[in-house]
Tab-separated table of C-alpha atoms in Angstrom:
chain	number	residue	atom	x	y	z
A	1487	UNK	CA	127.085	68.365	105.616
A	1488	UNK	CA	130.247	66.346	105.158
A	1489	UNK	CA	133.818	67.047	106.177
A	1490	UNK	CA	136.966	65.655	104.569
A	1491	UNK	CA	140.211	65.232	106.486
A	1492	UNK	CA	143.076	67.335	105.139
A	1493	UNK	CA	146.616	66.170	105.732
A	1494	UNK	CA	148.548	68.888	107.514
A	1495	UNK	CA	152.289	69.338	108.016
A	1496	UNK	CA	154.106	68.384	111.191
A	1497	UNK	CA	153.822	65.506	113.616
A	1498	UNK	CA	150.406	64.402	114.830
A	1499	UNK	CA	151.165	65.739	118.308
A	1500	UNK	CA	152.263	69.201	117.080
A	1501	UNK	CA	150.592	72.151	118.745
A	1502	UNK	CA	147.648	73.635	116.862
A	1503	UNK	CA	147.676	77.403	116.644
A	1504	UNK	CA	145.839	79.828	114.447
A	1505	UNK	CA	144.597	79.107	110.930
A	1506	UNK	CA	143.139	81.295	108.216
A	1507	UNK	CA	141.931	80.513	104.706
A	1508	UNK	CA	141.532	83.377	102.265
A	1509	UNK	CA	139.554	81.210	99.856
A	1510	UNK	CA	139.177	77.523	98.965
A	1511	UNK	CA	142.786	77.257	97.831
A	1512	UNK	CA	144.940	79.716	99.792
A	1513	UNK	CA	145.475	79.337	103.525
A	1514	UNK	CA	147.912	79.601	106.410
A	1515	UNK	CA	148.255	77.329	109.442
A	1516	UNK	CA	150.353	77.622	112.596
A	1517	UNK	CA	151.618	74.330	114.012
A	1518	UNK	CA	154.675	75.649	115.801
A	1519	UNK	CA	155.817	76.906	112.390
A	1520	UNK	CA	153.738	78.901	109.949
A	1521	UNK	CA	152.675	76.890	106.884
A	1522	UNK	CA	151.024	78.059	103.658
A	1523	UNK	CA	148.989	76.196	101.052
A	1524	UNK	CA	147.969	77.393	97.613
A	1525	UNK	CA	146.093	74.253	96.594
A	1526	UNK	CA	143.499	73.741	99.296
A	1527	UNK	CA	145.803	71.823	101.621
A	1528	UNK	CA	147.158	69.260	99.156
A	1529	UNK	CA	150.678	70.630	99.714
A	1530	UNK	CA	152.158	72.950	102.335
A	1531	UNK	CA	155.307	75.119	102.504
A	1532	UNK	CA	156.936	76.639	105.594
A	1533	UNK	CA	156.732	80.431	105.815
A	1534	UNK	CA	159.526	82.133	107.762
A	1535	UNK	CA	158.205	84.756	110.201
A	1536	UNK	CA	161.451	85.793	111.886
A	1537	UNK	CA	160.025	84.654	115.211
A	1538	UNK	CA	159.479	81.415	117.089
A	1539	UNK	CA	156.239	82.661	118.630
A	1540	UNK	CA	153.178	80.470	118.694
A	1541	UNK	CA	150.399	82.293	116.876
A	1542	UNK	CA	147.197	82.946	118.736
A	1543	UNK	CA	145.738	84.801	115.767
A	1544	UNK	CA	146.236	85.001	112.040
A	1545	UNK	CA	144.344	87.128	109.520
A	1546	UNK	CA	144.809	87.957	105.826
A	1547	UNK	CA	142.766	90.506	103.906
A	1548	UNK	CA	144.164	89.473	100.513
A	1549	UNK	CA	146.840	87.128	99.159
A	1550	UNK	CA	149.661	89.486	100.202
A	1551	UNK	CA	148.552	91.412	103.312
A	1552	UNK	CA	148.298	89.594	106.618
A	1553	UNK	CA	148.882	89.793	110.343
A	1554	UNK	CA	150.143	87.193	112.808
A	1555	UNK	CA	149.994	87.768	116.552
A	1556	UNK	CA	150.862	85.868	119.674
A	1557	UNK	CA	153.048	85.815	122.757
A	1558	UNK	CA	155.889	87.818	121.149
A	1559	UNK	CA	153.836	90.607	119.621
A	1560	UNK	CA	152.369	91.447	116.231
A	1561	UNK	CA	153.886	90.819	112.804
A	1562	UNK	CA	152.656	92.019	109.408
A	1563	UNK	CA	153.456	90.878	105.865
A	1564	UNK	CA	152.898	92.588	102.534
A	1565	UNK	CA	154.204	89.622	100.539
A	1566	UNK	CA	151.946	86.788	101.665
A	1567	UNK	CA	154.644	85.734	104.127
A	1568	UNK	CA	157.160	84.871	101.413
């Protein structure tokens, strides 16, 4: 098996939190801020969560419905975090 490095947003020393990919293209990554990709990690956009919590878990069941949890509780989205 081979692995390819994916460039991720934020400084190299940013904290790594939770990550979840729904499929080969759509994923979310917590690096102190929540980031979303729709092209397999080629580009990333910040998703506002309304909280500064570091995520310890992140799960989506489809492109719109997901949960983010961590030190400040549980958050849910029905819009893919947008």
